[in-house]
XYZ file of C-alpha atoms in Angstrom:
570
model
C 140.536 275.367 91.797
C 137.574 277.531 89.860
C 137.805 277.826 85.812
C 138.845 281.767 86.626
C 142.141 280.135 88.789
C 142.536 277.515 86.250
C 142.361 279.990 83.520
C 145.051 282.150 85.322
C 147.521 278.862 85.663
C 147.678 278.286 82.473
C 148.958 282.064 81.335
C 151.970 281.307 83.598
C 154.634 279.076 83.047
C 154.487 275.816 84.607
C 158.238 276.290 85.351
C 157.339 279.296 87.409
C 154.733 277.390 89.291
C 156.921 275.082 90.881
C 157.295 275.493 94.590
C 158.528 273.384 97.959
C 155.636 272.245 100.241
C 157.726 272.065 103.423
C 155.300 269.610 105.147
C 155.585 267.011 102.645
C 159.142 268.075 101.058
C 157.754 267.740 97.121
C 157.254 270.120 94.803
C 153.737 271.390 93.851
C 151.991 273.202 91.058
C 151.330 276.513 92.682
C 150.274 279.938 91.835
C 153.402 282.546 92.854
C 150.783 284.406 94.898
C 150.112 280.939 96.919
C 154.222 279.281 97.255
C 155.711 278.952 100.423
C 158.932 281.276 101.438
C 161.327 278.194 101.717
C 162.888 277.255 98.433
C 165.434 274.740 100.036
C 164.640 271.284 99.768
C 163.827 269.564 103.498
C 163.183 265.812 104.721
C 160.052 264.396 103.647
C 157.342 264.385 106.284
C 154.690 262.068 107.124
C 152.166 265.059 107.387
C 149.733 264.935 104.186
C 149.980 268.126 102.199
C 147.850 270.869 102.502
C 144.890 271.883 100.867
C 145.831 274.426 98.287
C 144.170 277.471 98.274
C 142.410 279.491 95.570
C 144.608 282.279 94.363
C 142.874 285.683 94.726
C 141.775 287.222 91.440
C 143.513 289.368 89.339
C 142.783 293.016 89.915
C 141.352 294.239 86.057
C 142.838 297.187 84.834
C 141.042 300.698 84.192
C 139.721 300.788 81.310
C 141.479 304.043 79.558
C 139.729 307.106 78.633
C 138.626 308.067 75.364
C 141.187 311.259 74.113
C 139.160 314.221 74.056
C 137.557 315.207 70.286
C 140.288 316.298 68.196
C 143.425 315.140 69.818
C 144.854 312.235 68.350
C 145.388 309.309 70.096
C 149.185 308.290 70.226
C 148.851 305.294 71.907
C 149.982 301.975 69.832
C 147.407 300.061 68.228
C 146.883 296.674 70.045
C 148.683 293.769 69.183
C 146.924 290.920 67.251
C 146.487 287.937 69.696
C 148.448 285.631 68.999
C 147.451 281.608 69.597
C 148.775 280.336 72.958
C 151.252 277.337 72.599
C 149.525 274.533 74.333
C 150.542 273.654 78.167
C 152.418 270.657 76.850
C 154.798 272.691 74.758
C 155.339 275.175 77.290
C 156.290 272.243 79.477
C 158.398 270.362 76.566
C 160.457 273.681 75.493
C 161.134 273.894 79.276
C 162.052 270.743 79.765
C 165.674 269.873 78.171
C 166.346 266.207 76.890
C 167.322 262.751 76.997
C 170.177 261.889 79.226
C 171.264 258.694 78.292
C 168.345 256.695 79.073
C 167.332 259.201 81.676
C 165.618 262.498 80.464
C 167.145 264.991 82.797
C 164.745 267.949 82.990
C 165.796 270.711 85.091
C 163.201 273.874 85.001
C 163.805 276.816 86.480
C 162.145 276.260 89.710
C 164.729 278.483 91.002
C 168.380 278.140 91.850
C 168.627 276.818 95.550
C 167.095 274.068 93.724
C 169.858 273.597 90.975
C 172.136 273.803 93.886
C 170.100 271.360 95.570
C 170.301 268.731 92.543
C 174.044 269.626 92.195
C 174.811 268.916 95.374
C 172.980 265.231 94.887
C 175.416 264.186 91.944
C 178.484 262.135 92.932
C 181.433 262.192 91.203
C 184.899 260.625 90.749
C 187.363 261.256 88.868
C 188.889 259.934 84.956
C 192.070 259.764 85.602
C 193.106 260.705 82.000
C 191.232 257.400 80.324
C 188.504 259.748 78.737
C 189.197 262.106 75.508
C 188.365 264.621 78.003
C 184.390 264.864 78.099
C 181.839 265.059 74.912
C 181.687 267.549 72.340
C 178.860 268.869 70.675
C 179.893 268.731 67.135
C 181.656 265.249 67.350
C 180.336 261.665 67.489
C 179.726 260.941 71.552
C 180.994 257.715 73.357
C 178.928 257.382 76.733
C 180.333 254.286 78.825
C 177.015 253.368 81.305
C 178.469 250.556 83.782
C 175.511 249.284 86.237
C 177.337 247.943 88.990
C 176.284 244.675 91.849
C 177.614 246.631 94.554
C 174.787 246.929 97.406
C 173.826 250.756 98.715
C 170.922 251.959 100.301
C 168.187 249.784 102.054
C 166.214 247.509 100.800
C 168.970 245.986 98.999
C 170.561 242.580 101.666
C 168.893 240.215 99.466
C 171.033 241.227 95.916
C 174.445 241.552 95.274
C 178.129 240.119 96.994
C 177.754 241.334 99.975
C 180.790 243.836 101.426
C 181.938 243.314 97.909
C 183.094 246.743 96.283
C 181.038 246.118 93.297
C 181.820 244.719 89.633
C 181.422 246.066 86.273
C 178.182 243.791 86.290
C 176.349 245.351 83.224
C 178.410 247.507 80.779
C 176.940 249.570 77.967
C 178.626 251.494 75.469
C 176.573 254.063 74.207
C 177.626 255.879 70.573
C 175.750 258.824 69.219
C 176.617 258.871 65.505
C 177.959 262.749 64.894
C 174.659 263.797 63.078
C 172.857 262.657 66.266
C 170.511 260.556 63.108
C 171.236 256.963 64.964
C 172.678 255.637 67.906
C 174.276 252.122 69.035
C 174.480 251.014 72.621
C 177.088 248.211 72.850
C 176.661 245.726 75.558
C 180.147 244.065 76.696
C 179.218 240.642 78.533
C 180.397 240.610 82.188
C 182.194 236.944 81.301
C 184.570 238.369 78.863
C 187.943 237.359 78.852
C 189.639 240.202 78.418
C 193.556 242.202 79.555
C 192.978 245.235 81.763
C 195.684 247.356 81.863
C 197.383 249.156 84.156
C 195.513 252.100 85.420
C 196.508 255.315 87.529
C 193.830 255.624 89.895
C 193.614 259.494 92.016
C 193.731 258.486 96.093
C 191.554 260.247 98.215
C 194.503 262.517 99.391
C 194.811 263.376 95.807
C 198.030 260.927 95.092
C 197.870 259.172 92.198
C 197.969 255.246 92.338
C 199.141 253.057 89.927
C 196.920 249.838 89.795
C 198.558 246.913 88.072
C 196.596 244.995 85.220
C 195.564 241.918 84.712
C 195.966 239.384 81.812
C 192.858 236.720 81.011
C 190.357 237.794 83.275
C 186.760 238.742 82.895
C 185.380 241.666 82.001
C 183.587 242.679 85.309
C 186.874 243.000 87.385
C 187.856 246.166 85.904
C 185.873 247.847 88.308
C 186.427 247.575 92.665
C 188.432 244.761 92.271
C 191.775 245.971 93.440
C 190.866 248.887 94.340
C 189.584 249.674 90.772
C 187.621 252.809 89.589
C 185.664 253.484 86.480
C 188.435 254.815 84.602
C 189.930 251.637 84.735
C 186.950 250.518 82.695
C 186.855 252.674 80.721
C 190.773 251.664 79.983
C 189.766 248.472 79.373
C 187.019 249.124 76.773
C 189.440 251.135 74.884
C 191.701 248.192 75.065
C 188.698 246.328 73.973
C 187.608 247.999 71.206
C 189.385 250.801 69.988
C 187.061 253.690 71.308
C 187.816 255.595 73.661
C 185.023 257.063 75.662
C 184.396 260.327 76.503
C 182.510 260.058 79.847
C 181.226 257.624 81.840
C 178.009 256.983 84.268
C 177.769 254.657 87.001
C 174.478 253.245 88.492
C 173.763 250.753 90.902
C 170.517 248.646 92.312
C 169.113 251.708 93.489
C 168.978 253.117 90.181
C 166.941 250.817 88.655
C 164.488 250.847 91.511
C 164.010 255.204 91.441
C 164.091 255.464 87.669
C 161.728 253.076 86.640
C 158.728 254.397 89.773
C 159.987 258.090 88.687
C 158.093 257.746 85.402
C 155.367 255.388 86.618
C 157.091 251.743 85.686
C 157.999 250.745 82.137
C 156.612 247.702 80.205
C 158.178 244.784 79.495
C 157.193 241.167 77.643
C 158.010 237.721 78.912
C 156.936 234.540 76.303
C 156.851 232.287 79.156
C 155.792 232.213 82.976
C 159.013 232.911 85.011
C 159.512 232.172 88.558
C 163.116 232.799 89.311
C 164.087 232.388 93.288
C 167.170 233.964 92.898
C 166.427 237.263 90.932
C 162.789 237.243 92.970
C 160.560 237.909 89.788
C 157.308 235.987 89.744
C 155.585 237.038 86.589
C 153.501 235.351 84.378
C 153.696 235.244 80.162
C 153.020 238.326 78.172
C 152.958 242.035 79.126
C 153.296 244.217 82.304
C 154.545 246.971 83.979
C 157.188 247.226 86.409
C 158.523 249.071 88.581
C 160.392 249.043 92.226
C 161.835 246.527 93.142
C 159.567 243.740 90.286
C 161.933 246.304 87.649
C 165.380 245.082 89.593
C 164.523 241.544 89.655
C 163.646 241.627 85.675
C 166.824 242.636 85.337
C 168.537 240.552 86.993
C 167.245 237.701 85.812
C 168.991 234.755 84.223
C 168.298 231.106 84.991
C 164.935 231.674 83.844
C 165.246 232.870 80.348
C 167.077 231.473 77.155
C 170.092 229.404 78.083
C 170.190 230.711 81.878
C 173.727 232.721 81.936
C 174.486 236.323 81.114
C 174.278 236.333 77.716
C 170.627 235.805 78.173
C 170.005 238.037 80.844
C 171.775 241.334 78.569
C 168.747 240.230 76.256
C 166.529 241.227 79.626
C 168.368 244.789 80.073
C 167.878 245.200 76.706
C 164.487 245.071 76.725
C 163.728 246.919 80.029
C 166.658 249.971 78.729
C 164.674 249.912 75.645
C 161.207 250.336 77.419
C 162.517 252.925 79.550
C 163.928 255.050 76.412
C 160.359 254.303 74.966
C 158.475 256.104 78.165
C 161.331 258.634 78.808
C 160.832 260.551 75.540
C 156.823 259.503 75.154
C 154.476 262.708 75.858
C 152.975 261.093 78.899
C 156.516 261.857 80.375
C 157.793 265.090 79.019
C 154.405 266.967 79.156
C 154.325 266.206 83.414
C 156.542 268.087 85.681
C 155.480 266.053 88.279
C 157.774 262.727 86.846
C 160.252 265.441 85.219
C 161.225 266.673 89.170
C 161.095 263.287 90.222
C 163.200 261.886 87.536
C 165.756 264.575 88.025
C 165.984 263.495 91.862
C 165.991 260.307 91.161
C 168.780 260.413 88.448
C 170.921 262.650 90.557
C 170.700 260.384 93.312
C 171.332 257.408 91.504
C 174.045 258.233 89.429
C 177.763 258.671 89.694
C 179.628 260.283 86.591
C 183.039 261.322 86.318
C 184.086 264.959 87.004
C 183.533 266.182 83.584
C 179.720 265.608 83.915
C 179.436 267.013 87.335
C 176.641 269.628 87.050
C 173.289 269.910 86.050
C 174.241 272.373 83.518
C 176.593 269.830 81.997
C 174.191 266.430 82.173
C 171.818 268.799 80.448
C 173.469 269.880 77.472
C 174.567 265.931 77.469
C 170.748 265.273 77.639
C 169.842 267.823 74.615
C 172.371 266.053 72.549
C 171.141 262.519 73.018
C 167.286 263.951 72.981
C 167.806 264.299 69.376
C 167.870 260.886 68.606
C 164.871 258.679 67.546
C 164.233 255.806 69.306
C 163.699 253.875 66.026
C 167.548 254.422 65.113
C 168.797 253.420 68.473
C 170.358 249.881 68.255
C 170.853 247.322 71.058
C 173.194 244.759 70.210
C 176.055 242.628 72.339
C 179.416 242.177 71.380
C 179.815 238.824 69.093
C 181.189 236.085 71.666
C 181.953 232.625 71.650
C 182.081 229.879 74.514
C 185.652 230.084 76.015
C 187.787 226.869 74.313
C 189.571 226.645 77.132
C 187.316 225.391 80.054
C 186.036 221.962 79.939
C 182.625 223.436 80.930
C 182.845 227.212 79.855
C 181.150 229.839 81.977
C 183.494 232.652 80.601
C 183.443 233.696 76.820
C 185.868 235.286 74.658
C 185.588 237.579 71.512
C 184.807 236.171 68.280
C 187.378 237.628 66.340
C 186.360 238.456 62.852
C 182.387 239.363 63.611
C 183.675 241.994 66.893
C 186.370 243.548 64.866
C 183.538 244.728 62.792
C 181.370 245.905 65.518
C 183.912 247.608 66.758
C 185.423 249.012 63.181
C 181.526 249.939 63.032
C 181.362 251.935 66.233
C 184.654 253.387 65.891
C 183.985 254.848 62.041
C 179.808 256.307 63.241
C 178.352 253.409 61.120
C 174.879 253.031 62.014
C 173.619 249.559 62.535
C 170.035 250.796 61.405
C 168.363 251.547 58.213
C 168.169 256.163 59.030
C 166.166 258.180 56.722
C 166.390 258.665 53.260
C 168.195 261.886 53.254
C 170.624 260.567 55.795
C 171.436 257.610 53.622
C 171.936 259.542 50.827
C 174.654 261.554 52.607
C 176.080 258.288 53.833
C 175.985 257.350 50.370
C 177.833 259.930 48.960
C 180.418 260.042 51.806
C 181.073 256.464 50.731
C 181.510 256.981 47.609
C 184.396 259.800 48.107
C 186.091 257.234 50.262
C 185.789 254.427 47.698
C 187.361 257.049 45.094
C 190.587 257.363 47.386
C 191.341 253.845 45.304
C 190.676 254.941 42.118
C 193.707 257.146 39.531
C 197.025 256.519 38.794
C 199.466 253.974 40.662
C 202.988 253.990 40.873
C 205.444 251.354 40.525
C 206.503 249.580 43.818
C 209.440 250.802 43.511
C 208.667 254.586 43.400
C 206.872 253.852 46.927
C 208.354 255.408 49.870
C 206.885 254.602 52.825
C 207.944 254.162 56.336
C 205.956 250.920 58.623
C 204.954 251.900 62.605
C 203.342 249.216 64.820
C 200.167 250.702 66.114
C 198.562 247.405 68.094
C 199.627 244.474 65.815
C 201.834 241.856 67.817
C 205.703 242.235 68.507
C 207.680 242.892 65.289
C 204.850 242.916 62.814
C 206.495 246.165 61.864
C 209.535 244.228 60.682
C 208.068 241.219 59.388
C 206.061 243.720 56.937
C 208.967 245.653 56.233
C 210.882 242.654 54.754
C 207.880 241.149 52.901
C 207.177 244.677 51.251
C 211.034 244.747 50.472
C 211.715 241.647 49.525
C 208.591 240.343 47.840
C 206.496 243.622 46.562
C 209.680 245.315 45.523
C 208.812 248.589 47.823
C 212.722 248.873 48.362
C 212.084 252.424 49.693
C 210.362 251.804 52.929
C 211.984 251.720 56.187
C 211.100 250.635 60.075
C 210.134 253.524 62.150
C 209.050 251.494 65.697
C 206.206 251.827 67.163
C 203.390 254.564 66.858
C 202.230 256.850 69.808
C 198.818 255.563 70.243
C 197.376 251.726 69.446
C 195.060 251.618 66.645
C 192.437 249.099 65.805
C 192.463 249.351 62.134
C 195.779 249.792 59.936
C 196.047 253.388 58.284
C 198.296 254.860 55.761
C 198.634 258.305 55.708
C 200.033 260.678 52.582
C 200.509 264.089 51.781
C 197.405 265.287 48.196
C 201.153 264.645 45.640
C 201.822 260.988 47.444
C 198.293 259.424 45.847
C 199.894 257.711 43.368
C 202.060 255.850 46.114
C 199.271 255.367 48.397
C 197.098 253.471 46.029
C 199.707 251.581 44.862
C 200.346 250.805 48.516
C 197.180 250.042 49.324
C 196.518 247.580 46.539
C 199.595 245.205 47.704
C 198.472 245.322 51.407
C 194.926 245.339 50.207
C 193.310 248.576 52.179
C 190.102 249.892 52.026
C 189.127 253.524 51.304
C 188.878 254.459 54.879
C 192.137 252.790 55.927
C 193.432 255.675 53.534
C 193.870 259.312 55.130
C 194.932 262.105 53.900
C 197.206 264.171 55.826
C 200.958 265.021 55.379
C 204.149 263.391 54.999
C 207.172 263.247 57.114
C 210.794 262.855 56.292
C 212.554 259.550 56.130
C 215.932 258.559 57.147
C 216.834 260.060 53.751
C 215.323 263.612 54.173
C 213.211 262.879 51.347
C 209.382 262.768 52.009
C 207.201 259.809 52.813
C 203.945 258.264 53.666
C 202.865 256.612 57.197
C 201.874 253.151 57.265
C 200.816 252.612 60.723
C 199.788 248.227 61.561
C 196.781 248.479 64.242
C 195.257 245.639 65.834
C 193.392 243.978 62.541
C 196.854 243.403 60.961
C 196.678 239.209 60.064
C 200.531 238.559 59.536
C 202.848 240.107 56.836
C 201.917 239.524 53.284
C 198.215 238.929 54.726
C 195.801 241.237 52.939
C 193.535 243.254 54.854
C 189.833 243.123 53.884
C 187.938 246.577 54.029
C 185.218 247.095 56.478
C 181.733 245.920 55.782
C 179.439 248.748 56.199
C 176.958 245.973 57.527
C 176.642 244.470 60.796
C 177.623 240.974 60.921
C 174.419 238.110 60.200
C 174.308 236.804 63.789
C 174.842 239.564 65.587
C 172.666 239.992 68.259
C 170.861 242.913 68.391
C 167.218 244.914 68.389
C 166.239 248.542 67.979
C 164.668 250.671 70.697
C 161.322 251.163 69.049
C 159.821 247.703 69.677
C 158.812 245.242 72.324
C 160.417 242.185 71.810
C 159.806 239.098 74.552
C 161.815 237.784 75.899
C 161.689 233.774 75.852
C-alpha cells in the first residue's frame, strides 16, 4: 500500500476495516472499497491469500466558489482541526475488556459475525446453584473449572481417556465491588470435601436429582455421576460460603488456542525440567510458550516442588498470571489481528452456563473485570494440610482456622493486596464504622431478648447455646427458633437501630466482631414482643466458645502471589 492508501486507512476505523477473505477464511485489514461480499465465516482453505489491492483514490471535492462582491457568505466557518486519537486508541476504545483471563474483544465487524461467534459458545445450564448471573454494581464471583476431559485432536496423549472429565483445576475468581482488587482462589483437586446433592436439567429438559457424596475429593464434583458444573459450583458454596454467580469451563484445548491467539505467554522455570509424563522439556530460566509446550507447563507436576498438585497450582499460577500480563499489555489490545483470534479462540474453547451465553453478555463481563489492575490481582490456594487419615496421604483436607479466613476474606470483598491510597482510606473508614457497631451503651443480660437459629453449625448447636446463654450469661429472654433458611459461614446477629444496646451486650458474651453485627429489623418472639436474630453459621466452636473477629489480613503461610510479577517456579 502507497503513503496516499495508508494515509486513507488510518481516517477509518479499524473496526470498519475488518472483512472475510473467503480463500483463506481470516479476517483482513481492508479498505470498504476493497472487502469481499461474503460476511459469513467459511472453512479455512489451504489457498494463500490474495494480494490486496490498492484502494482507488478519493475523488477531491470542488473547491467552492467565492460569493459574488457584496453578498455575504452564510456558510459556517470551518471547524478547528482537531488532533486525531492515535490508531491504538481507536483500536482500544473499540475493543471491550478483560474476560476473566481472556480479553474478549468483539468489534463491529458486522453482525453475521456476532452471530457467527454466538453460535461458537456452548452452554449448559445452572440449575439454580448460581445467585443468578453477575451484577454490575455488586462484588462478582466467577467459578473457572479447567477440566482433564479429552476433545478435539491432538489431545490421545493427555487426560483419562473416555473419562467424562474432572474438576481438574478450579479457580475462584472474586472481583472486589469497587473493581480496585481481585482474588482468584485455587481449590486443590485432592480436597476432601461433601458434595451435595445436586438437581442436574436432562437433555429432555427433566430435572435429575444427583445424590452427593461424603469424603471425597474435590475433582469429582464434576462428570462423575453424571455431574455438571452446577454441581461444582454447589460444592464450592458448600466449601466456602460464596456462592458464585457464573461459571466457565475450559478444557486442553483451551490452553492450547489461548495462549498461540496472543503469540505465547512467558513463563520462568529455576531448574531444567524434563517431565515424560506432562511432555515439557525446557531448560532453567525464561521462555515463551505456546501450543501444545503451554499445556504441558501446565500440567506439570513430578518435576517441580514436591511433585503432586499442590505444586503444579503453583505452575497455573504462573502461566494464568502471564497470560493476564499479555492479555491487557498494548502489544495485545492495540492488534485486531490477536483480538479476532482471541475471540475465536475463547468462544471455541469455552463453555459457560446459560446466563453468559452471548457475546453481548461475556462482554459486559469482560468490561467489568478490564477494570482491574493486574498488580491487585492475587493468586493464592486454599490453606491445606496432608490428610491424617492415610498412612501415605495423597488427598488433603482444609486447614481449619487459616481457610475460614480465606474464605471470611473472600466472602466480606477483603483484598489480599496492599490497593491505592485512596482505596485504603475508604477501607479504612468503612472499618472503622464497623468497629463502632461495639462501641455505646450495653444492657444487662437480662434485658436481652434474642432468639438462636442454626445457620451451618453442627446438630443442636442452637440448643446447646440457648442453655449456656440461659443458664450461665443470664440472657433468660432468648428462645430456640430451629434452623435458618440458608447456611452461613460466619455467625450474625441481627437488630432493629432501638435493639443496640442488646446487641452489644450480646455480642460481648459471645464475643462478635463488628461485621458479625447487622443492622436490620427485628421479629416477634413467642411472646409478641420484639427481638434480635442470632443466627450460628459454620465458624461457631461449641456453646460458651467465643468467636474471634475476622482478621482483615491473610493468614502468614498462605500461599499466594500477585499477577504483576514473574515468579519461577522451582
Amino acid at each position: 500500500m502507497d503513503a496516499q492508501g495508508r494515509g486513507q486507512a488510518e481516517d477509518i476505523d479499524p473496526a470498519d476495516q475488518w472483512v472475510l477473505n473467503p480463500d483463506t477464511g481470516d479476517y483482513e485489514l481492508r479498505l470498504p472499497s476493497s472487502a469481499p461480499q461474503s460476511p459469513v465465516p467459511g472453512p479455512r482453505r489451504a489457498t494463500p491469500a490474495p494480494e490486496r489491492e490498492v484502494p482507488a483514490p478519493r475523488r477531491r471535492r470542488a473547491k467552492p466558489e467565492e460569493p459574488p462582491p457584496g453578498r455575504r457568505d452564510r456558510r459556517r466557518p470551518a471547524k478547528k482541526k482537531t488532533k486525531k486519537k492515535s490508531r491504538g486508541k481507536k483500536i482500544l476504545l473499540w475493543t471491550g475488556g478483560t474476560m476473566a483471563f481472556v480479553i474478549l474483544a468483539v468489534g463491529t465487524a458486522g453482525y453475521l459475525y456476532l452471530q457467527h461467534l454466538n453460535d461458537n459458545i456452548e452452554s449448559l445450564p445452572d440449575d439454580g446453584a448460581s445467585t443468578g448471573g453477575f451484577q454490575k454494581d455488586q462484588a462478582i464471583n466467577i467459578l473457572l473449572i479447567g477440566t482433564d476431559k479429552r476433545t478435539g485432536s491432538g489431545n490421545d496423549g493427555y487426560g483419562d481417556k473416555g473419562s467424562a472429565g474432572h474438576a481438574d483445576t478450579t479457580l475462584l475468581l472474586h472481583v472486589s465491588k469497587d473493581r480496585s482488587n481481585a482474588t482468584a482462589l485455587s481449590i486443590p483437586r485432592d480436597l476432601i470435601v461433601d458434595i451435595p446433592d445436586c438437581p442436574t436439567t436432562q437433555e429432555d429438559g427433566s430435572t435429575k436429582v444427583i445424590a452427593g457424596s461424603s469424603g471425597v475429593r474435590f475433582n469429582q464434583s464434576l462428570g462423575q455421576s453424571g455431574r455438571t458444573p452446577s454441581c461444582t459450583m454447589r460444592t464450592v458454596t458448600e466449601l466456602t460460603g460464596v456462592k458464585p454467580d457464573n461459571f466457565m469451563v475450559a478444557d486442553f484445548n483451551a490452553v492450547k488456542t489461548l495462549s498461540s491467539a496472543v503469540g505465547g505467554v512467558e513463563v520462568c522455570l529455576a531448574k531444567d525440567i524434563d517431565d515424560p509424563d506432562s511432555h515439557l522439556n525446557l531448560p532453567a530460566g525464561k521462555h515463551t510458550i505456546e501450543g501444545e509446550e503451554a499445556l504441558a507447563f501446565v500440567r506439570t507436576r513430578h518435576s517441580v516442588g514436591f511433585g503432586g498438585d499442590l505444586s503444579r497450582i503453583e505452575l497455573q499460577q504462573q502461566f494464568l498470571s502471564s497470560l493476564m500480563r499479555k492479555l491487557k499489555s498494548n502489544d495485545t489490545l492495540t492488534s485486531p489481528t490477536k483480538m479476532v483470534k482471541l475471540a475465536e479462540a475463547a468462544t471455541d474453547a469455552l463453555t459457560v452456563d446459560s446466563k453468559l451465553d452471548s457475546i453481548g453478555k461475556l462482554k459486559d463481563l469482560g468490561m467489568e473485570l478490564g477494570k482491574l489492575d493486574t498488580k491487585n490481582l492475587t493468586f493464592a490456594t486454599v490453606p491445606v494440610i496432608d490428610n491424617p487419615a492415610e498412612p501415605k496421604p495423597v488427598t488433603v483436607v482444609l486447614k481449619e482456622g487459616p481457610a475460614q479466613q480465606v474464605f471470611d476474606m473472600v466472602k466480606n470483598d477483603i483484598s489480599f493486596t496492599e490497593v491505592k491510597k485512596k482505596e485504603k482510606e475508604k477501607k479504612k473508614k468503612e472499618d472503622a464504622a464497623v468497629a463502632a457497631r461495639l462501641e455505646g451503651e450495653k444492657s444487662e443480660p437480662s434485658e436481652v431478648r434474642v432468639r438462636v437459629l442454626n445457620g451451618g453449625a453442627s446438630a443442636g448447636s442452637a440448643g446447646r447455646e440457648l442453655t449456656y446463654l440461659q443458664n450461665e450469661a443470664g440472657v433468660t429472654k432468648s428462645e430456640n427458633a430451629g434452623n435458618a433458611p440458608a447456611e452461613l459461614a460466619r455467625t450474625t446477629l441481627e437488630y432493629a437501630p432501638d435493639q443496640a444496646d442488646q446487641a452489644r451486650a450480646l455480642a460481648e458474651i459471645l464475643g462478635l466482631s463488628g461485621a458479625a453485627m447487622k443492622p436490620g429489623k427485628s421479629v416477634t418472639n413467642s411472646q409478641g414482643l420484639p427481638t434480635m436474630t442470632l443466627t450460628l453459621g459454620k465458624d461457631f466452636k461449641g456453646a460458651g466458645v467465643k468467636l474471634d473477629a475476622t482478621s482483615a489480613k491473610a493468614p502468614e503461610d498462605l500461599q499466594k502471589s500477585t499477577a504483576d510479577k514473574v515468579e519461577c517456579a522451582k
